[in-house]
mmCIF file of C-alpha atoms in Angstrom:
data_model
loop_
_atom_site.group_PDB
_atom_site.id
_atom_site.type_symbol
_atom_site.label_atom_id
_atom_site.label_comp_id
_atom_site.label_asym_id
_atom_site.label_seq_id
_atom_site.Cartn_x
_atom_site.Cartn_y
_atom_site.Cartn_z
ATOM 1 C CA MET I 1 -27.601 -6.414 69.619
ATOM 2 C CA LEU I 2 -25.246 -4.031 70.581
ATOM 3 C CA ALA I 3 -24.986 -3.068 75.766
ATOM 4 C CA ARG I 4 -26.633 -1.050 76.993
ATOM 5 C CA MET I 5 -24.136 1.213 77.855
ATOM 6 C CA THR I 6 -23.507 5.177 78.569
ATOM 7 C CA LYS I 7 -22.644 6.860 75.877
ATOM 8 C CA PRO I 8 -19.385 9.527 76.438
ATOM 9 C CA ALA I 9 -21.397 13.005 75.031
ATOM 10 C CA ALA I 10 -18.784 13.881 73.010
ATOM 11 C CA SER I 11 -17.979 10.779 71.563
ATOM 12 C CA SER I 12 -21.244 11.247 69.079
ATOM 13 C CA SER I 13 -18.708 12.220 66.052
ATOM 14 C CA ASP I 14 -16.423 9.538 66.242
ATOM 15 C CA THR I 15 -14.908 7.238 63.941
ATOM 16 C CA ALA I 16 -15.080 4.712 66.859
ATOM 17 C CA SER I 17 -19.061 4.834 66.981
ATOM 18 C CA SER I 18 -19.843 4.338 62.657
ATOM 19 C CA PRO I 19 -21.072 0.778 61.775
ATOM 20 C CA ALA I 20 -17.812 -2.221 61.662
ATOM 21 C CA PRO I 21 -16.357 -2.195 59.240
ATOM 22 C CA VAL I 22 -17.513 -4.785 56.774
ATOM 23 C CA GLY I 23 -14.741 -7.635 54.608
ATOM 24 C CA ALA I 24 -12.757 -10.627 56.596
ATOM 25 C CA PRO I 25 -11.231 -10.559 60.001
ATOM 26 C CA GLN I 26 -7.659 -11.539 59.625
ATOM 27 C CA VAL I 27 -5.934 -13.092 62.122
ATOM 28 C CA HIS I 28 -2.733 -11.359 62.599
ATOM 29 C CA PHE I 29 0.241 -13.332 64.969
ATOM 30 C CA ARG I 30 3.126 -11.453 66.417
ATOM 31 C CA MET I 31 5.671 -12.561 68.751
ATOM 32 C CA ARG I 32 7.588 -10.402 70.987
ATOM 33 C CA ILE I 33 10.865 -10.760 72.618
ATOM 34 C CA ARG I 34 11.911 -7.992 74.672
ATOM 35 C CA ARG I 35 14.626 -7.133 77.340
ATOM 36 C CA GLY I 36 13.604 -4.624 79.388
ATOM 37 C CA ASP I 37 11.768 -1.803 77.869
ATOM 38 C CA THR I 38 13.826 -2.843 73.655
ATOM 39 C CA VAL I 39 11.753 -4.932 71.851
ATOM 40 C CA ALA I 40 15.513 -6.935 70.881
ATOM 41 C CA LEU I 41 12.592 -9.184 68.753
ATOM 42 C CA GLY I 42 9.779 -8.659 66.460
ATOM 43 C CA PRO I 43 7.456 -8.636 63.138
ATOM 44 C CA GLY I 44 9.853 -4.961 63.144
ATOM 45 C CA LYS I 45 12.329 -6.223 62.435
ATOM 46 C CA VAL I 46 12.286 -9.624 60.922
ATOM 47 C CA THR I 47 10.601 -7.911 57.850
ATOM 48 C CA LEU I 48 13.238 -6.365 58.181
ATOM 49 C CA LEU I 49 16.075 -8.629 57.517
ATOM 50 C CA GLU I 50 13.437 -10.905 55.741
ATOM 51 C CA ALA I 51 13.848 -6.910 53.494
ATOM 52 C CA VAL I 52 17.880 -6.640 53.051
ATOM 53 C CA HIS I 53 18.067 -10.348 52.753
ATOM 54 C CA GLU I 54 15.781 -9.676 48.913
ATOM 55 C CA HIS I 55 16.838 -6.235 48.100
ATOM 56 C CA GLY I 56 21.243 -6.786 49.588
ATOM 57 C CA SER I 57 21.596 -3.750 51.585
ATOM 58 C CA ILE I 58 20.396 -1.870 53.656
ATOM 59 C CA SER I 59 19.270 1.267 52.589
ATOM 60 C CA ALA I 60 18.278 -0.603 49.402
ATOM 61 C CA ALA I 61 15.324 -2.586 52.521
ATOM 62 C CA ALA I 62 15.175 0.431 53.643
ATOM 63 C CA ARG I 63 14.147 2.034 50.646
ATOM 64 C CA HIS I 64 11.817 -1.250 49.550
ATOM 65 C CA LEU I 65 9.449 -0.665 53.672
ATOM 66 C CA GLY I 66 9.423 3.133 52.785
ATOM 67 C CA MET I 67 11.697 3.922 56.453
ATOM 68 C CA SER I 68 14.472 6.398 56.238
ATOM 69 C CA TYR I 69 17.957 4.346 56.063
ATOM 70 C CA ARG I 70 19.126 6.064 59.385
ATOM 71 C CA ARG I 71 15.773 4.303 61.172
ATOM 72 C CA ALA I 72 16.927 0.656 59.508
ATOM 73 C CA TRP I 73 20.473 0.918 60.080
ATOM 74 C CA LEU I 74 18.955 1.583 63.974
ATOM 75 C CA LEU I 75 17.105 -1.100 64.273
ATOM 76 C CA ILE I 76 19.491 -3.689 63.120
ATOM 77 C CA ASP I 77 22.174 -1.866 64.928
ATOM 78 C CA GLU I 78 20.350 -2.784 68.294
ATOM 79 C CA LEU I 79 19.296 -6.441 67.189
ATOM 80 C CA ASN I 80 22.538 -7.104 66.532
ATOM 81 C CA ARG I 81 23.276 -6.024 70.095
ATOM 82 C CA SER I 82 21.110 -7.426 71.430
ATOM 83 C CA LEU I 83 22.611 -11.558 69.970
ATOM 84 C CA ARG I 84 25.280 -13.796 70.431
ATOM 85 C CA SER I 85 26.473 -13.507 66.946
ATOM 86 C CA PRO I 86 25.044 -10.346 64.115
ATOM 87 C CA ALA I 87 22.435 -11.398 62.372
ATOM 88 C CA THR I 88 24.254 -9.180 59.309
ATOM 89 C CA HIS I 89 27.134 -8.882 57.264
ATOM 90 C CA SER I 90 28.242 -4.711 56.260
ATOM 91 C CA GLU I 91 30.111 -4.061 53.676
ATOM 92 C CA GLN I 92 32.147 -0.302 53.426
ATOM 93 C CA GLY I 93 30.457 1.159 50.697
ATOM 94 C CA GLY I 94 29.817 4.725 49.257
ATOM 95 C CA ALA I 95 27.678 7.375 51.170
ATOM 96 C CA SER I 96 24.554 5.231 51.602
ATOM 97 C CA GLY I 97 26.370 2.190 52.984
ATOM 98 C CA GLY I 98 27.689 -0.552 51.484
ATOM 99 C CA GLY I 99 26.759 -4.256 50.150
ATOM 100 C CA CYS I 100 24.761 -6.016 53.526
ATOM 101 C CA THR I 101 23.400 -9.960 53.640
ATOM 102 C CA LEU I 102 22.586 -12.318 56.012
ATOM 103 C CA THR I 103 24.692 -14.401 58.646
ATOM 104 C CA PRO I 104 23.604 -17.890 59.459
ATOM 105 C CA VAL I 105 22.409 -16.497 62.516
ATOM 106 C CA GLY I 106 20.112 -13.498 60.588
ATOM 107 C CA GLU I 107 18.941 -16.510 58.156
ATOM 108 C CA SER I 108 17.429 -18.708 60.861
ATOM 109 C CA ILE I 109 16.043 -15.951 62.826
ATOM 110 C CA VAL I 110 13.877 -15.204 60.168
ATOM 111 C CA ALA I 111 12.873 -19.060 59.358
ATOM 112 C CA LEU I 112 12.355 -19.493 63.233
ATOM 113 C CA TYR I 113 10.388 -16.587 63.277
ATOM 114 C CA ARG I 114 7.974 -17.091 60.305
ATOM 115 C CA GLU I 115 7.695 -20.498 61.484
ATOM 116 C CA ILE I 116 6.574 -19.874 65.098
ATOM 117 C CA GLU I 117 4.102 -17.658 63.645
ATOM 118 C CA ASP I 118 3.302 -20.238 61.198
ATOM 119 C CA GLU I 119 2.390 -23.071 63.956
ATOM 120 C CA ALA I 120 1.322 -20.922 66.781
ATOM 121 C CA GLN I 121 -1.785 -20.244 64.193
ATOM 122 C CA ARG I 122 -1.864 -24.011 63.000
ATOM 123 C CA HIS I 123 -2.865 -25.522 66.522
ATOM 124 C CA CYS I 124 -4.752 -22.695 68.057
ATOM 125 C CA ALA I 125 -6.385 -22.636 64.734
ATOM 126 C CA LYS I 126 -10.106 -24.804 66.980
ATOM 127 C CA GLN I 127 -9.492 -21.078 69.000
ATOM 128 C CA ILE I 128 -8.857 -18.700 66.437
ATOM 129 C CA ALA I 129 -12.408 -20.728 64.441
ATOM 130 C CA ALA I 130 -14.139 -20.428 67.478
ATOM 131 C CA LEU I 131 -13.164 -16.676 68.073
ATOM 132 C CA THR I 132 -13.677 -15.432 64.430
ATOM 133 C CA GLU I 133 -16.799 -16.782 64.948
ATOM 134 C CA MET I 134 -18.568 -14.567 67.435
ATOM 135 C CA MET I 135 -17.267 -11.374 64.845
ATOM 136 C CA GLN I 136 -19.819 -10.354 62.219
ATOM 137 C CA PRO I 137 -19.874 -11.776 59.501
ATOM 138 C CA MET T 1 31.040 -9.611 67.548
ATOM 139 C CA LEU T 2 29.222 -6.937 65.852
ATOM 140 C CA ALA T 3 28.941 -6.694 62.157
ATOM 141 C CA ARG T 4 30.413 -3.596 59.825
ATOM 142 C CA MET T 5 28.323 -1.424 59.160
ATOM 143 C CA THR T 6 28.782 2.551 57.474
ATOM 144 C CA LYS T 7 27.090 4.649 61.064
ATOM 145 C CA PRO T 8 24.557 7.293 59.686
ATOM 146 C CA ALA T 9 26.650 10.610 61.000
ATOM 147 C CA ALA T 10 24.047 11.227 63.375
ATOM 148 C CA SER T 11 23.086 8.180 65.765
ATOM 149 C CA SER T 12 26.159 8.240 68.086
ATOM 150 C CA SER T 13 23.808 10.148 70.641
ATOM 151 C CA ASP T 14 21.216 7.548 69.578
ATOM 152 C CA THR T 15 19.743 5.231 72.365
ATOM 153 C CA ALA T 16 19.667 2.836 70.663
ATOM 154 C CA SER T 17 23.121 2.632 69.706
ATOM 155 C CA SER T 18 23.923 2.101 73.383
ATOM 156 C CA PRO T 19 24.897 -1.158 75.152
ATOM 157 C CA ALA T 20 22.035 -3.937 75.117
ATOM 158 C CA PRO T 21 19.922 -3.464 78.527
ATOM 159 C CA VAL T 22 20.616 -6.190 80.444
ATOM 160 C CA GLY T 23 17.796 -9.202 82.058
ATOM 161 C CA ALA T 24 16.180 -12.413 80.719
ATOM 162 C CA PRO T 25 14.580 -12.492 77.248
ATOM 163 C CA GLN T 26 10.803 -12.089 77.355
ATOM 164 C CA VAL T 27 9.090 -13.538 75.244
ATOM 165 C CA HIS T 28 5.034 -11.961 74.039
ATOM 166 C CA PHE T 29 2.873 -13.328 72.646
ATOM 167 C CA ARG T 30 -0.067 -11.754 70.844
ATOM 168 C CA MET T 31 -2.922 -11.793 68.103
ATOM 169 C CA ARG T 32 -4.721 -9.556 66.378
ATOM 170 C CA ILE T 33 -8.229 -9.615 64.491
ATOM 171 C CA ARG T 34 -8.740 -6.804 62.231
ATOM 172 C CA ARG T 35 -10.692 -5.945 59.688
ATOM 173 C CA GLY T 36 -10.590 -3.946 57.455
ATOM 174 C CA ASP T 37 -8.088 -0.810 59.565
ATOM 175 C CA THR T 38 -9.574 -2.102 62.025
ATOM 176 C CA VAL T 39 -8.674 -4.301 65.571
ATOM 177 C CA ALA T 40 -11.279 -5.501 65.505
ATOM 178 C CA LEU T 41 -9.726 -7.705 68.667
ATOM 179 C CA GLY T 42 -6.179 -7.046 70.092
ATOM 180 C CA PRO T 43 -4.531 -7.938 73.533
ATOM 181 C CA GLY T 44 -5.993 -3.871 74.248
ATOM 182 C CA LYS T 45 -8.735 -5.134 74.503
ATOM 183 C CA VAL T 46 -9.280 -8.134 76.439
ATOM 184 C CA THR T 47 -7.377 -6.753 79.127
ATOM 185 C CA LEU T 48 -10.226 -3.631 78.866
ATOM 186 C CA LEU T 49 -12.356 -7.058 79.295
ATOM 187 C CA GLU T 50 -10.413 -8.508 81.855
ATOM 188 C CA ALA T 51 -10.352 -4.878 84.191
ATOM 189 C CA VAL T 52 -14.052 -4.597 83.540
ATOM 190 C CA HIS T 53 -15.612 -8.576 84.362
ATOM 191 C CA GLU T 54 -12.080 -7.098 87.759
ATOM 192 C CA HIS T 55 -13.961 -3.792 89.598
ATOM 193 C CA GLY T 56 -17.535 -4.086 87.783
ATOM 194 C CA SER T 57 -17.538 -0.910 85.662
ATOM 195 C CA ILE T 58 -16.334 1.111 82.776
ATOM 196 C CA SER T 59 -15.149 3.583 85.166
ATOM 197 C CA ALA T 60 -13.440 2.193 87.832
ATOM 198 C CA ALA T 61 -11.745 -0.094 84.925
ATOM 199 C CA ALA T 62 -10.227 2.732 82.928
ATOM 200 C CA ARG T 63 -9.520 4.386 86.134
ATOM 201 C CA HIS T 64 -7.321 0.392 86.691
ATOM 202 C CA LEU T 65 -5.399 1.081 83.112
ATOM 203 C CA GLY T 66 -4.989 4.609 83.489
ATOM 204 C CA MET T 67 -6.811 4.755 80.361
ATOM 205 C CA SER T 68 -9.521 8.458 79.899
ATOM 206 C CA TYR T 69 -13.416 6.834 80.260
ATOM 207 C CA ARG T 70 -14.480 8.115 76.706
ATOM 208 C CA ARG T 71 -11.570 5.697 76.015
ATOM 209 C CA ALA T 72 -12.257 2.444 76.593
ATOM 210 C CA TRP T 73 -16.217 3.358 76.522
ATOM 211 C CA LEU T 74 -14.962 3.616 72.610
ATOM 212 C CA LEU T 75 -12.827 0.235 72.470
ATOM 213 C CA ILE T 76 -14.852 -1.314 74.132
ATOM 214 C CA ASP T 77 -18.146 -0.060 71.917
ATOM 215 C CA GLU T 78 -15.832 -0.268 68.945
ATOM 216 C CA LEU T 79 -16.051 -4.302 69.900
ATOM 217 C CA ASN T 80 -18.552 -5.342 70.619
ATOM 218 C CA ARG T 81 -19.954 -3.358 66.724
ATOM 219 C CA SER T 82 -17.529 -5.821 65.434
ATOM 220 C CA LEU T 83 -19.647 -8.885 67.102
ATOM 221 C CA ARG T 84 -22.767 -10.772 66.111
ATOM 222 C CA SER T 85 -23.212 -10.494 69.692
ATOM 223 C CA PRO T 86 -22.374 -8.069 72.425
ATOM 224 C CA ALA T 87 -19.193 -8.495 74.626
ATOM 225 C CA THR T 88 -20.543 -6.660 78.039
ATOM 226 C CA HIS T 89 -24.262 -5.214 79.225
ATOM 227 C CA SER T 90 -24.202 -2.328 80.468
ATOM 228 C CA GLU T 91 -26.535 -0.132 83.262
ATOM 229 C CA GLN T 92 -27.624 2.924 83.346
ATOM 230 C CA GLY T 93 -26.072 5.033 86.218
ATOM 231 C CA GLY T 94 -24.748 8.123 86.697
ATOM 232 C CA ALA T 95 -22.141 10.384 85.582
ATOM 233 C CA SER T 96 -19.688 8.710 85.208
ATOM 234 C CA GLY T 97 -21.041 5.553 83.778
ATOM 235 C CA GLY T 98 -23.453 3.193 85.702
ATOM 236 C CA GLY T 99 -22.093 -1.307 86.281
ATOM 237 C CA CYS T 100 -20.665 -3.528 83.336
ATOM 238 C CA THR T 101 -20.646 -6.992 83.078
ATOM 239 C CA LEU T 102 -19.562 -9.385 80.775
ATOM 240 C CA THR T 103 -21.949 -11.007 79.106
ATOM 241 C CA PRO T 104 -20.972 -15.238 78.334
ATOM 242 C CA VAL T 105 -19.393 -14.044 74.925
ATOM 243 C CA GLY T 106 -17.627 -11.330 76.815
ATOM 244 C CA GLU T 107 -16.181 -14.538 78.576
ATOM 245 C CA SER T 108 -15.873 -17.010 76.508
ATOM 246 C CA ILE T 109 -13.757 -14.377 74.285
ATOM 247 C CA VAL T 110 -11.019 -13.630 77.445
ATOM 248 C CA ALA T 111 -10.481 -17.514 77.511
ATOM 249 C CA LEU T 112 -10.012 -17.971 74.307
ATOM 250 C CA TYR T 113 -7.871 -14.887 73.253
ATOM 251 C CA ARG T 114 -5.538 -16.683 76.764
ATOM 252 C CA GLU T 115 -5.503 -19.524 75.803
ATOM 253 C CA ILE T 116 -4.741 -19.354 72.506
ATOM 254 C CA GLU T 117 -1.513 -17.381 73.744
ATOM 255 C CA ASP T 118 -0.215 -20.262 76.114
ATOM 256 C CA GLU T 119 -1.243 -22.129 74.041
ATOM 257 C CA ALA T 120 0.720 -20.715 70.896
ATOM 258 C CA GLN T 121 3.285 -20.564 73.220
ATOM 259 C CA ARG T 122 3.860 -24.448 74.410
ATOM 260 C CA HIS T 123 3.630 -25.640 70.934
ATOM 261 C CA CYS T 124 6.170 -23.400 69.939
ATOM 262 C CA ALA T 125 8.290 -23.174 72.882
ATOM 263 C CA LYS T 126 10.597 -25.703 71.077
ATOM 264 C CA GLN T 127 11.457 -22.947 68.532
ATOM 265 C CA ILE T 128 11.589 -20.353 70.919
ATOM 266 C CA ALA T 129 14.485 -21.376 72.268
ATOM 267 C CA ALA T 130 16.565 -21.168 69.909
ATOM 268 C CA LEU T 131 15.507 -17.892 68.804
ATOM 269 C CA THR T 132 16.686 -16.551 72.748
ATOM 270 C CA GLU T 133 19.578 -18.889 72.503
ATOM 271 C CA MET T 134 20.467 -16.228 70.699
ATOM 272 C CA MET T 135 20.252 -14.037 72.377
ATOM 273 C CA GLN T 136 22.914 -12.009 74.755
ATOM 274 C CA PRO T 137 22.993 -13.561 77.899
#
């Protein structure tokens, strides 16, 4: 069933040439809002906001996501700088930073982003089904 | 307008702390179909299929996308292995591979994928507008 191709000489040991992985196809919809080279909002920042909301601080959210505090802080800082009004409110705390909560803007961002993903998948269900039916079972 | 935060000591020279980039926010919708750890279909493979269709061979498509022939070949091979019926048809050729065309399956994949992106963006226009209105102008 494979198309005939001119196979590169060195590729025989490559993992991409092993049989296709088994398991049902999973469809992921991701939206990113870019400003120039920066992803102002995307799945990483939204997941981080959700973790901050759940765990109550940037440090706990970072720990939960297996991310450094510094990286989490920078992502949130970058997000807040791209917004008219910030998505988080932080309180000064100890060495690892104090508590952090979502502002109403932050809560709206999470809700809108997840709603967009759900709506996109719902409205495109027919085309997604047509695509996944072309995949190996 | 920024949330108060406990700033990590070493971050003052980081690019993420510079002012937000200017320019209108751009919204990108991307769908990926995963099988286990592999992205069976995503924006990279669809763009590659379009380049193959336009340029008539994997080598010309790879050159056009600034990708190695080997990488382009492996991506197409991986895609074809994940499909019931291949997306491309290649003819044996010279050292850099012969011509390559899209099969009807390949053409359907490109059309469905781009339709999904357009439909998703159209159906979520209201929520996307609400999100982008929260961004700095």
